[in-house]
Coordinates of C-alpha atoms and ligand atoms in Angstrom, one line a residue:
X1 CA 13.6 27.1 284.6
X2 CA 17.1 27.6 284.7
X3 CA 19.2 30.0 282.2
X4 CA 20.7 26.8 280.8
X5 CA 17.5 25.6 280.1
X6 CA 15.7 29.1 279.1
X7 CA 18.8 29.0 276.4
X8 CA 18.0 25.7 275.0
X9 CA 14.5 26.7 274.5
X10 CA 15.3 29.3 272.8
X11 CA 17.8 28.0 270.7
X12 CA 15.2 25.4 269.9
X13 CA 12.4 27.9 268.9
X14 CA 15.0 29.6 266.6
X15 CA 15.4 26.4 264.6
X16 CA 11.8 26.0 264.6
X17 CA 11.2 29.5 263.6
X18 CA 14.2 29.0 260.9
X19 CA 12.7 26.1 259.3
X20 CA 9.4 27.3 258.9
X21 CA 10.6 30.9 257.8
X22 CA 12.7 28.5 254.8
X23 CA 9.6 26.6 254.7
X24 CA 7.6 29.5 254.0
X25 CA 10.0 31.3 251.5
X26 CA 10.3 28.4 249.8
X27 CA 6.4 28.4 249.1
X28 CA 6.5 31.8 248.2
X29 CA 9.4 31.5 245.7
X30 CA 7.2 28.4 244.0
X31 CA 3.5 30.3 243.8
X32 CA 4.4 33.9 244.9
X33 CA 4.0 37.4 242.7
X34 CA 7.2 37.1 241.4
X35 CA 7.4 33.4 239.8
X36 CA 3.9 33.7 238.1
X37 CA 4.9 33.9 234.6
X38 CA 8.5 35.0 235.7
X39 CA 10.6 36.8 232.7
X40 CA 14.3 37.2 232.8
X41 CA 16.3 40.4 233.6
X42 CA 17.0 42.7 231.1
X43 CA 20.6 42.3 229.1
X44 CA 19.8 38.2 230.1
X45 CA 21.2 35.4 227.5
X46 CA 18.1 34.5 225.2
X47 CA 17.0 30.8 226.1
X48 CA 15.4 28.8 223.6
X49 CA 11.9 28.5 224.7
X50 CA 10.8 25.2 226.1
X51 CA 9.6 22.9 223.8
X52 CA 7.0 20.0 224.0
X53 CA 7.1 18.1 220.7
X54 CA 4.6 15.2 219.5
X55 CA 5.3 11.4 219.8
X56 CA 3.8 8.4 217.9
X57 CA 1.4 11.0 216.2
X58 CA 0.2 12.9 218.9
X59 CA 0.8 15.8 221.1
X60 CA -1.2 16.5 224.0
X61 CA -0.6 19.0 226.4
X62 CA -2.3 20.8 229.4
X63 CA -1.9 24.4 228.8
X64 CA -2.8 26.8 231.8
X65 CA -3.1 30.7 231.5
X66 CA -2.3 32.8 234.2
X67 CA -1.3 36.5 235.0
X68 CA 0.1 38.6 237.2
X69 CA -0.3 42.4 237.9
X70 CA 3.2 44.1 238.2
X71 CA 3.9 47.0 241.0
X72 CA 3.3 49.1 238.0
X73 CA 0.2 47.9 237.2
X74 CA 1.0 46.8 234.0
X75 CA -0.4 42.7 233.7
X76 CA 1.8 39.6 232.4
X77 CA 0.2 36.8 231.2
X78 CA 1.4 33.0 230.4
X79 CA 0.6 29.9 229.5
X80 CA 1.9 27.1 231.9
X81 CA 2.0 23.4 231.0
X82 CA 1.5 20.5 233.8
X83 CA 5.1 20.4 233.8
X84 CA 5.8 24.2 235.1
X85 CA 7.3 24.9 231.3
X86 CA 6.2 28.7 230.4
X87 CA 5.0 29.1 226.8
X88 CA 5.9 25.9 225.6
X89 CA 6.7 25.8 221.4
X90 CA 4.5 23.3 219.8
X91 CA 6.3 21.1 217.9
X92 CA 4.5 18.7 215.8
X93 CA 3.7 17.0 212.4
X94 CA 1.4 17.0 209.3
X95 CA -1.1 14.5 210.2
X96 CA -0.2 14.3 213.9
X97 CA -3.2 14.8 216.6
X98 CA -2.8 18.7 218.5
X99 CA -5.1 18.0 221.9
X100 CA -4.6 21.2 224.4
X101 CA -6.5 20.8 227.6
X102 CA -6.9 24.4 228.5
X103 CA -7.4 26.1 231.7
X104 CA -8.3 30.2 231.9
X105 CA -7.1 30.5 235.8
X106 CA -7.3 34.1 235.3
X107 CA -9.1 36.8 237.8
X108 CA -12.5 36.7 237.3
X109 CA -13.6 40.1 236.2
X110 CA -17.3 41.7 235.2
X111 CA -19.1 41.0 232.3
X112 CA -18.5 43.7 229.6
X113 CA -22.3 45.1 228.7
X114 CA -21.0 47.0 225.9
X115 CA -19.5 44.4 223.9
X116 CA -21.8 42.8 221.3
X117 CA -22.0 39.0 221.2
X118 CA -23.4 38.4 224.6
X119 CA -25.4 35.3 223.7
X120 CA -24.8 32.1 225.9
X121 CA -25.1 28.5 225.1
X122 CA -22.7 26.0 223.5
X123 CA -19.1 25.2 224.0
X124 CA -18.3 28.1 221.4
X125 CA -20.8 31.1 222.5
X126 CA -19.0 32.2 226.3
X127 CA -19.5 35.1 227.6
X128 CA -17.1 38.3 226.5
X129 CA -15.2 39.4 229.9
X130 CA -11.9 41.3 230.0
X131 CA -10.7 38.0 231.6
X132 CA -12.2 35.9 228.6
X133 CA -9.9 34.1 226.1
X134 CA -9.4 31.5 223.4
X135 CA -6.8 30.5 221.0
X136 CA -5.8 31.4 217.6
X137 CA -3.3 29.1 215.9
X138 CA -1.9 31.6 213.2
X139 CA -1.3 30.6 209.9
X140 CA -2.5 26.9 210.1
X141 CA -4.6 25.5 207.4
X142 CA -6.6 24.1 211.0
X143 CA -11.0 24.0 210.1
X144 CA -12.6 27.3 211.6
X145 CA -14.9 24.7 213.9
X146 CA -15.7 24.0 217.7
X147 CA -12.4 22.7 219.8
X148 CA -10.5 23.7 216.9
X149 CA -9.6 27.4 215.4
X150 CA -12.6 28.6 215.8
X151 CA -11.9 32.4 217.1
X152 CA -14.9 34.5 217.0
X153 CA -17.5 32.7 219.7
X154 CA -15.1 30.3 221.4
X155 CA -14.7 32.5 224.9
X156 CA -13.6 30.4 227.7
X157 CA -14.3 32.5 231.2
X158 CA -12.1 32.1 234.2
X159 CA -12.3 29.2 236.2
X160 CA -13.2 27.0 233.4
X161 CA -11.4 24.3 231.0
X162 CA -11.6 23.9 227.5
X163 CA -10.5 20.9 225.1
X164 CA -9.4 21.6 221.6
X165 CA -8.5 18.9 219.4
X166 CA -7.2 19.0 216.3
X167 CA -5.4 16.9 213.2
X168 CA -2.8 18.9 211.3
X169 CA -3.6 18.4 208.3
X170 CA -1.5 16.6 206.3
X171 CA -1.0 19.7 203.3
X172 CA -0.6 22.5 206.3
X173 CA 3.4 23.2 205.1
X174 CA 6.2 22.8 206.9
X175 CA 7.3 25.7 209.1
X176 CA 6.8 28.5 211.9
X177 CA 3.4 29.6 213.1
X178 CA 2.1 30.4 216.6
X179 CA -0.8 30.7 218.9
X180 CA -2.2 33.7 220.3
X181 CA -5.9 34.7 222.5
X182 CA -8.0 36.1 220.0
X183 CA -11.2 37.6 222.4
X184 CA -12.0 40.5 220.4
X185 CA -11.8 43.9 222.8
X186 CA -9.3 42.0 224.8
X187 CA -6.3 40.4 222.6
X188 CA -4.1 43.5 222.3
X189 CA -3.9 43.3 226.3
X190 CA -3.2 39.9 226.7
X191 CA -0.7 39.2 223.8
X192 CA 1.4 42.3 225.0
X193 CA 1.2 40.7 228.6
X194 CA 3.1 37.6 226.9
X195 CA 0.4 35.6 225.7
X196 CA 1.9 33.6 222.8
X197 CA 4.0 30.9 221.6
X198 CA 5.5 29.2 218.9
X199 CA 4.6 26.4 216.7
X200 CA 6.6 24.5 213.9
X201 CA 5.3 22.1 212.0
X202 CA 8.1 19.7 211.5
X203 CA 9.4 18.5 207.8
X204 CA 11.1 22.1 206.2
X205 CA 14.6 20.1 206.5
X206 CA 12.4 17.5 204.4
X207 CA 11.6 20.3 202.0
X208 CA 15.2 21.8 202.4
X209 CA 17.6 19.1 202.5
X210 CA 20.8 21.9 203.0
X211 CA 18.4 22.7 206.2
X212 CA 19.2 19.3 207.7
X213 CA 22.6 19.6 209.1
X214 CA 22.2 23.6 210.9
X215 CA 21.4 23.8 214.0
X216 CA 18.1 25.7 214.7
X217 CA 17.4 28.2 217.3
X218 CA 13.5 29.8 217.7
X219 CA 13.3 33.6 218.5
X220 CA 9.4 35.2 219.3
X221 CA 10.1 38.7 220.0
X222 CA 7.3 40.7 221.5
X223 CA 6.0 43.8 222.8
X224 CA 5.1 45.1 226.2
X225 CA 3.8 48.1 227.4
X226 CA 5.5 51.1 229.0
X227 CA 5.4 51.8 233.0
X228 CA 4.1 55.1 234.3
X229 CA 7.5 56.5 234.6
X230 CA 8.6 55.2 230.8
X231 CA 5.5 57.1 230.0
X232 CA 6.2 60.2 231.5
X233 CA 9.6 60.3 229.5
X234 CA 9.3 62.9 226.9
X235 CA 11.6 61.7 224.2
X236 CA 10.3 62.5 220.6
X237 CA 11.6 59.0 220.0
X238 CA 9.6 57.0 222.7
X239 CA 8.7 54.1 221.4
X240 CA 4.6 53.2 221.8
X241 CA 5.9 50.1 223.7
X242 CA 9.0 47.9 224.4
X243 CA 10.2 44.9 223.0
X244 CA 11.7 41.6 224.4
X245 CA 13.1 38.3 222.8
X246 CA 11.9 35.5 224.0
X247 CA 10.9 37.3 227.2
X248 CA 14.3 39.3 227.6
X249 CA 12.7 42.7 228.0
X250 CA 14.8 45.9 225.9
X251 CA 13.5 48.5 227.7
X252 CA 13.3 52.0 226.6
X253 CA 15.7 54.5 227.3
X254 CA 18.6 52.3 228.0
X255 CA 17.5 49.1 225.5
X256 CA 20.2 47.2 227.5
X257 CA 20.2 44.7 224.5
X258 CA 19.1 40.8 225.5
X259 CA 22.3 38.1 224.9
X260 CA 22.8 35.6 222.0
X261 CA 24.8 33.4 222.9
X262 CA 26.7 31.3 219.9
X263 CA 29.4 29.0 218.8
X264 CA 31.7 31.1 216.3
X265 CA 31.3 30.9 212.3
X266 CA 28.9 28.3 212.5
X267 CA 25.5 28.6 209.8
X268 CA 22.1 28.3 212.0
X269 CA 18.7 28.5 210.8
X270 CA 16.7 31.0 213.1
X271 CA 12.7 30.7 213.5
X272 CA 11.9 34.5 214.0
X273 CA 8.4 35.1 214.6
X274 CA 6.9 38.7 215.6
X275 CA 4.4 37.8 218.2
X276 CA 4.3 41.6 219.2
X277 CA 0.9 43.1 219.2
X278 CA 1.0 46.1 217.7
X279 CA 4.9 46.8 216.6
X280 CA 6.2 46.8 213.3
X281 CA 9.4 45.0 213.1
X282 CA 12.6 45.2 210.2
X283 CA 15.5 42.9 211.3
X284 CA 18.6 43.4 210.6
X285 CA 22.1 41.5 211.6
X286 CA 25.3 43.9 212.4
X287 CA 28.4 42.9 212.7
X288 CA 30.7 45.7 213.0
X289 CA 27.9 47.5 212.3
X290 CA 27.7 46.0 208.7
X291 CA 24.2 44.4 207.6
X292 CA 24.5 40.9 207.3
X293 CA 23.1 38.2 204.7
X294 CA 19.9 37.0 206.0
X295 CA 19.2 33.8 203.9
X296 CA 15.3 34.0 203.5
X297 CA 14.0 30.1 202.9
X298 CA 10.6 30.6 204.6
X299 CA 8.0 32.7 205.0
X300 CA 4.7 32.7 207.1
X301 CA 5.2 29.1 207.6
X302 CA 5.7 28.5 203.8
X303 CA 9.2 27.3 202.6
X304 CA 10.3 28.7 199.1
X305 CA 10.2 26.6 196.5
X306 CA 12.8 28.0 194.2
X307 CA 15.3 28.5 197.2
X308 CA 16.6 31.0 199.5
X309 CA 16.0 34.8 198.9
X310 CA 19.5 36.6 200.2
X311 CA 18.2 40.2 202.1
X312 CA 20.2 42.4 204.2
X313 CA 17.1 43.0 206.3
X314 CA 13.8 41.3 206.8
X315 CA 10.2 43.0 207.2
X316 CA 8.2 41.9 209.7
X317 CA 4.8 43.3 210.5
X318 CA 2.9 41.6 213.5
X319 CA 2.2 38.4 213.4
X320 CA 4.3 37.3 210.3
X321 CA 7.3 34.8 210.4
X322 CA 10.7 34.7 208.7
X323 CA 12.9 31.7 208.8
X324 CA 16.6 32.6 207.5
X325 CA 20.0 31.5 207.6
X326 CA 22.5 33.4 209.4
X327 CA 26.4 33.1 210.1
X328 CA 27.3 33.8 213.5
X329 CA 30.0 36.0 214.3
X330 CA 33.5 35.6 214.7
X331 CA 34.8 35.1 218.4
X332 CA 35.3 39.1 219.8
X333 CA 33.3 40.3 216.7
X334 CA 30.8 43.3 217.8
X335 CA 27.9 41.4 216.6
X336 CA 23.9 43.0 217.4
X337 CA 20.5 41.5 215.7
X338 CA 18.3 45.2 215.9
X339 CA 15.1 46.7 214.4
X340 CA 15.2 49.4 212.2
X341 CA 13.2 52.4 212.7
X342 CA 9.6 52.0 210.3
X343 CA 8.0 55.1 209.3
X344 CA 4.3 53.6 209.7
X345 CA 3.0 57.1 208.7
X346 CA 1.6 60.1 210.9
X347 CA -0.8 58.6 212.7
X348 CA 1.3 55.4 213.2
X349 CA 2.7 54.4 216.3
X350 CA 6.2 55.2 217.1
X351 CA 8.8 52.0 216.1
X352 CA 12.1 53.5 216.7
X353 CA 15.6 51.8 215.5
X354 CA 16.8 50.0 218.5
X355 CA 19.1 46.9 219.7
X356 CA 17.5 43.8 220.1
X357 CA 20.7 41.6 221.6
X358 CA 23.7 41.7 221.2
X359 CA 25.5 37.9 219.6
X360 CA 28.5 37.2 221.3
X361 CA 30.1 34.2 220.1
X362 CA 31.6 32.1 222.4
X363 CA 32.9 28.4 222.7
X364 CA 30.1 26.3 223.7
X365 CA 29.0 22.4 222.8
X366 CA 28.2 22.0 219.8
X367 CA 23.8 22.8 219.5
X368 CA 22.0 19.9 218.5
X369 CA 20.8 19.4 215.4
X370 CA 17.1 18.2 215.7
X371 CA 16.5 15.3 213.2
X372 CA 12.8 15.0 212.9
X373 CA 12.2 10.7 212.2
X374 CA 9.5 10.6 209.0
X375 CA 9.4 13.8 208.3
X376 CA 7.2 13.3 205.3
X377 CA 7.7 15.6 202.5
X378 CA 5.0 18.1 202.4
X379 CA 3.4 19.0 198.7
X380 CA 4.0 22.9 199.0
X381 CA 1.5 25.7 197.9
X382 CA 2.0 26.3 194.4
X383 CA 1.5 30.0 193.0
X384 CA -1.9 31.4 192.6
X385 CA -1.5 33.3 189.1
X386 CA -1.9 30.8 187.1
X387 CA -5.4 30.7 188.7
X388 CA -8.9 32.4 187.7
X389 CA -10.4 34.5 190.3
X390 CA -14.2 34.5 190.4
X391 CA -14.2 37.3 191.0
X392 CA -12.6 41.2 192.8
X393 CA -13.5 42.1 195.8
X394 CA -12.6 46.2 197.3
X395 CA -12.1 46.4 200.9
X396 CA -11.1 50.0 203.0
X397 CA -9.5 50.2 206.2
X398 CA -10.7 53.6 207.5
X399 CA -10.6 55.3 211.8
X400 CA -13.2 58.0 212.8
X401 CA -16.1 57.0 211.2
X402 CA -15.7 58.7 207.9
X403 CA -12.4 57.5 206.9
X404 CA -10.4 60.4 206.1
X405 CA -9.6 61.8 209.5
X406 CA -6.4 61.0 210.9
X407 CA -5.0 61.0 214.4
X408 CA -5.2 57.9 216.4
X409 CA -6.1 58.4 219.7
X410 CA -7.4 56.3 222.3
X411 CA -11.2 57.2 221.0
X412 CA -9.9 56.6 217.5
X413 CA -12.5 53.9 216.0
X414 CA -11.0 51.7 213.0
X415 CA -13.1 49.7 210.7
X416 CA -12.6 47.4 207.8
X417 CA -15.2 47.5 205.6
X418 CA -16.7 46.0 202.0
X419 CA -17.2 48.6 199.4
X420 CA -20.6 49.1 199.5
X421 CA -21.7 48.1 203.0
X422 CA -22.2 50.4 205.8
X423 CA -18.8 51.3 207.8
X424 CA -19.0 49.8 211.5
X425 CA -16.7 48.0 213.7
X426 CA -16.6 44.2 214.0
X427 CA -19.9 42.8 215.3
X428 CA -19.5 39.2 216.1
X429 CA -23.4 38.4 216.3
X430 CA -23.7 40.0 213.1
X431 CA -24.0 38.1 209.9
X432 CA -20.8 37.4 207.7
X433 CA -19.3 40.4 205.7
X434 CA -18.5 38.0 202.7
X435 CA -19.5 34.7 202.0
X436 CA -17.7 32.7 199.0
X437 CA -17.1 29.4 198.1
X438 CA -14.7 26.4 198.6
X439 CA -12.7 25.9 195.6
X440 CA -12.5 29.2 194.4
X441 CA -9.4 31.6 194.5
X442 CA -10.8 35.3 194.7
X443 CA -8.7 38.6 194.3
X444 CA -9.3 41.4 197.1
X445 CA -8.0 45.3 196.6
X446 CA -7.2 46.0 199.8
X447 CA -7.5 50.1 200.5
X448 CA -5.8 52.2 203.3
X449 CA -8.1 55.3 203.7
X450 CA -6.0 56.3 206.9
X451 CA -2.5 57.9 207.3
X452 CA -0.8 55.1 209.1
X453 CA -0.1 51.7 208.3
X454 CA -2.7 48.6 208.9
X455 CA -1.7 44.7 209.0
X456 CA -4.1 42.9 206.7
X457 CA -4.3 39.1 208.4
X458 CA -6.8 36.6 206.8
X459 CA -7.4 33.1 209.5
X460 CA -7.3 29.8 208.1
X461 CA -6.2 30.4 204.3
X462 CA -2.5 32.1 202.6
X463 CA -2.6 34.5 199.9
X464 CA -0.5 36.1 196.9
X465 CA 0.1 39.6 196.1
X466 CA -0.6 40.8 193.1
X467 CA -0.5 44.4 192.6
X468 CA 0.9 47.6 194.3
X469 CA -0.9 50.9 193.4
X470 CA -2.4 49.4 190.7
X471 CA 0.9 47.8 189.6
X472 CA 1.8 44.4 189.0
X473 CA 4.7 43.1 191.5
X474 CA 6.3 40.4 191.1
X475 CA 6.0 38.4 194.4
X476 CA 6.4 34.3 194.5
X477 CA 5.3 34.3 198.4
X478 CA 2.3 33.0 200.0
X479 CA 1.8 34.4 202.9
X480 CA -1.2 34.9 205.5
X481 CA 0.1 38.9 206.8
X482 CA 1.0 42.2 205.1
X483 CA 1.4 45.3 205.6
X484 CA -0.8 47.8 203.5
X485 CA 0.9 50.9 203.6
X486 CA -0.6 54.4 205.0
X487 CA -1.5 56.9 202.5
X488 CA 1.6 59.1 201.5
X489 CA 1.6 63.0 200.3
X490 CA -1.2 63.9 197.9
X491 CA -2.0 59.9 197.2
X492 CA -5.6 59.5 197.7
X493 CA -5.2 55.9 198.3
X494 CA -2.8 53.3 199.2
X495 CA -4.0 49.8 197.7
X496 CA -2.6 46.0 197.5
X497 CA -4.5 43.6 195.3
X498 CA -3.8 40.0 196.7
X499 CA -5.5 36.7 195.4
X500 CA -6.7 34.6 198.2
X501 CA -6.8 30.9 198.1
X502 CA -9.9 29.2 199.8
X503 CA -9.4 25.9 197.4
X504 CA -8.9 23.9 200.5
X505 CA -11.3 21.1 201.2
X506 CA -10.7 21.1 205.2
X507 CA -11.7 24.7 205.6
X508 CA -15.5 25.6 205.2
X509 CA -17.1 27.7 207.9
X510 CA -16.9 30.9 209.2
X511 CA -13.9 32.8 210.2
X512 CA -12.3 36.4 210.5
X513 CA -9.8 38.5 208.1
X514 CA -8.3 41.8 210.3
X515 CA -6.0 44.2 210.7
X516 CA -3.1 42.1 212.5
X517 CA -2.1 45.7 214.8
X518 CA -4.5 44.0 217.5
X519 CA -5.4 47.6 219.3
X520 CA -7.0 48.5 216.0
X521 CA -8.7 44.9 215.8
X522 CA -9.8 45.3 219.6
X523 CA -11.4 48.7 218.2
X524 CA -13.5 47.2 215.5
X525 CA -11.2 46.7 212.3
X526 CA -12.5 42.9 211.5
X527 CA -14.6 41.2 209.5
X528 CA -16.2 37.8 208.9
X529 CA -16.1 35.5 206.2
X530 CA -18.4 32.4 205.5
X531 CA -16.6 29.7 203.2
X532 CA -19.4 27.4 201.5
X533 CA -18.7 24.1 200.5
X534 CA -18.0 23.8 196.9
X535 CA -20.3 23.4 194.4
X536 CA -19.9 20.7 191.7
X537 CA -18.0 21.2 189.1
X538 CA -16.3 24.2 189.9
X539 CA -12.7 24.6 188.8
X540 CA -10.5 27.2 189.0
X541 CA -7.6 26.4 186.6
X542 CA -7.8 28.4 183.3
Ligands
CU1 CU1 -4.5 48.6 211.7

């Protein structure tokens, strides 16, 4: 072979090599470490998350859950439609059809022995595994059954597919909810891995005709945990995990804040749902480091009736939703949506004040304005104290066992428990801890025993508070999450009294009420609830 020739080949085997090295990075980009549920950078410009919205009635939509492990060792998880979108919002309409072909391709992991409900058999009684999941569609008046939100047995193991199908029904009201695994044991790791999304039932422009011309952004913040080296940080004012909005991570110590980017001056109606875990949130809007007017017009996925409620900062424990109005800032204003710090008592977690993202306004076309076509006008839950409970039930959230130690360490059991029944975590072969009827409305005292704050979350139904302490409030919401404040100073007890409305037809069966911090539901604090079908002639109305 000659040196011309030995240089051809060569120059050949290059291009060869070349293309196959592209070839094979390119493969890597699509389906390597790094692209399975990819998140942005930190300091990023907050995307609005990808949205797949119903048509002609119906929305289906292959959803596929995945994870990664980090270098770290800390796990992401996301839900992946057919299309490559990551954590898709669910957009769809009272009456419309909600099929999700589901698909757990997560690691397949040992069977946990210690966990009650082991029983097999049935498209709702899996197997519990770390790697098990299911769906929980927060808020929605969906029936607790099969292929629908049915939380407690539904466990669908790696490897396998699972259809739910659902109608929303045609009362659920118009607004922001979201889905979430619920595996008990196992949901605190997998929502703080990413697991979640949003849903909005369409029509609150219907509802709220000065709604109809704003254009709408949709923000789910979340938590995440720390790394090793975040861990090993000894700042008193660690927080217990970091934040991101809609996957921009704020990571402690720097909380480089995520980027809002907005025309100037302009009124938008924001979707804000806390999708974190375990972190208490209380929004605020700065501008020059003044609090802004939040213009409350929904909560939990109920608009107000009697109009917006003006606040200066908005309360979010996990899991509830705020829909507000908000005037961006001026071009070159210093503009930052944050989270004030929450005192959740001394055995709470630590939830630090701290940047969320900065708004910078900026010329940019003008956002669309999303006109939903026959947006029916829903028939809104009216207040419930006009109503006659049949009756008062007392429920205690208590950790250790006996309910007045504090300290809430990894060991640390929680419990929710009936007055009167024996005090033991969530047991989801047991039978249910309350059973009460359709068509009734019931009041429930809900007592913290503990000194930090628990997240009382009911599936399926929305409920009205009543009382504080033993005092009346004054509260028009409905909602379906609140906070029940830890015991302070020489107070014995911290109590709410809410009334809970389980008057709708479309929701007999058997579902869970929790605390809605999901470490301390993983650790036992859930119970059941069996809803009867009505018996003739009831009425509640005075
Ligand atoms: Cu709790």
């Amino acid at each position: 072979m000659t040196h011309r020739s030995i240089g051809f080949a060569l120059k050949v085997f290059s291009v060869v090599l070349c293309f196959f090295c592209l070839c094979w990075s390119a493969a890597r980009a699509e389906t390597g470490p790094d692209r399975i549920c990819a998140r942005p950078q930190e300091g990023a410009v907050v995307e609005e998350p990808p949205v797949v919205a119903s048509t002609n009635g119906a929305l289906a939509v292959t959803l596929k859950f995945r994870s990664v492990t980090e270098p770290g060792g800390n796990v992401r998880y996301c839900y992946v439609t057919e299309a490559g979108l990551e954590s898709p919002t669910l957009r769809v309409a009272p009456g419309d059809r909600l099929s999700i072909h589901f698909q757990n391709e997560l690691p397949q992991k040992d069977a946990v022995a210690s966990m009650p409900g082991m029983e097999m058999g049935g498209d709702c009684h899996g197997m519990m595994t770390e790697s098990a999941t299911n769906l929980h569609f927060h808020g929605m008046a969906l029936p607790p059954q099969c292929h629908q939100d049915e939380a407690i047995h539904t466990l669908i193991a790696p490897g396998q597919a699972f259809d739910y199908s659902m109608q929303i029904p045609g009362g659920n009201p118009p607004g922001l909810y979201w889905y979430h695994p619920h595996p008990h044991g196992f949901s605190t790791a997998q929502v703080q891995g990413g697991a979640s999304g949003a849903i909005i039932v369409e029509g609150i422009q219907a509802v709220i005709p000065e709604l109809k011309t704003l254009p709408e952004r949709t923000f789910v913040l979340r938590d995440q945990l720390l790394t090793p080296s975040q861990v090993d940080n000894p700042d008193p004012l660690k927080p217990s995990w970091d934040l991101s909005l809609n996957y921009v991570p704020v990571k402690f110590p720097r909380y480089v804040p995520a980027t809002i980017h907005a025309r100037p001056h302009e009124r938008q109606l924001w979707r804000f749902v806390n999708s974190a875990a375990n972190t208490i949130i209380h929004l605020q809007v700065l501008y020059d480091h003044v609090p802004q007017t939040m213009e409350v017009y929904a909560v939990d996925g109920v608009p107000m009736a009697k109009g917006p409620v003006a606040q200066t900062s908005i309360f979010l424990p996990p899991g509830s939703r705020s829909e507000f109005v908000v005037t961006t800032p001026a071009l070159g204003e210093t503009a930052q949506l944050v989270t004030q710090m929450h005192d959740p008592g001394p055995a709470g977690d630590s939830a630090p004040a701290r940047p969320i993202a900065n708004i910078v306004a900026m010329k940019m076309k003008e956002e669309k304005v999303r006109v939903v076509a026959n947006a029916k006008v829903a028939r809104l839950p009216e207040s419930l104290l006009d109503l006659k409970p049949v009756r008062t039930r007392s429920l205690y959230f208590s950790q250790n066992g006996n309910g007045t130690e504090g300290g809430a360490g990894a060991a640390t059991k929680f419990y929710l428990t009936v007055v009167g029944q024996p005090i033991k975590e969530f047991d989801m072969s047991a039978p249910p801890n309350i059973v009460a009827r359709q068509g009734t409305v019931e009041d429930w005292v809900l007592a913290n025993m503990t000194p930090e704050d628990h997240i009382f979350h009911i599936h399926q139904v929305h409920f009205q508070l009543l009382e504080v302490n033993g005092t009346p409030v004054d509260d028009p919401l409905v909602r379906d999450t609140i906070l029940v404040p830890h015991q302070v100073g020489r107070t014995p007890i911290s109590n709410i009294k809410v009334r809970i409305d389980f008057r709708d037809p479309g929701i007999v069966g058997t579902f869970v009420y929790h605390c809605h911090i999901l470490d301390h539901e993983d650790k036992g604090m859930m119970g059941m609830i069996q809803i009867l079908p009505a018996e003739a002639g009831s009425d509640v109305r005075q």
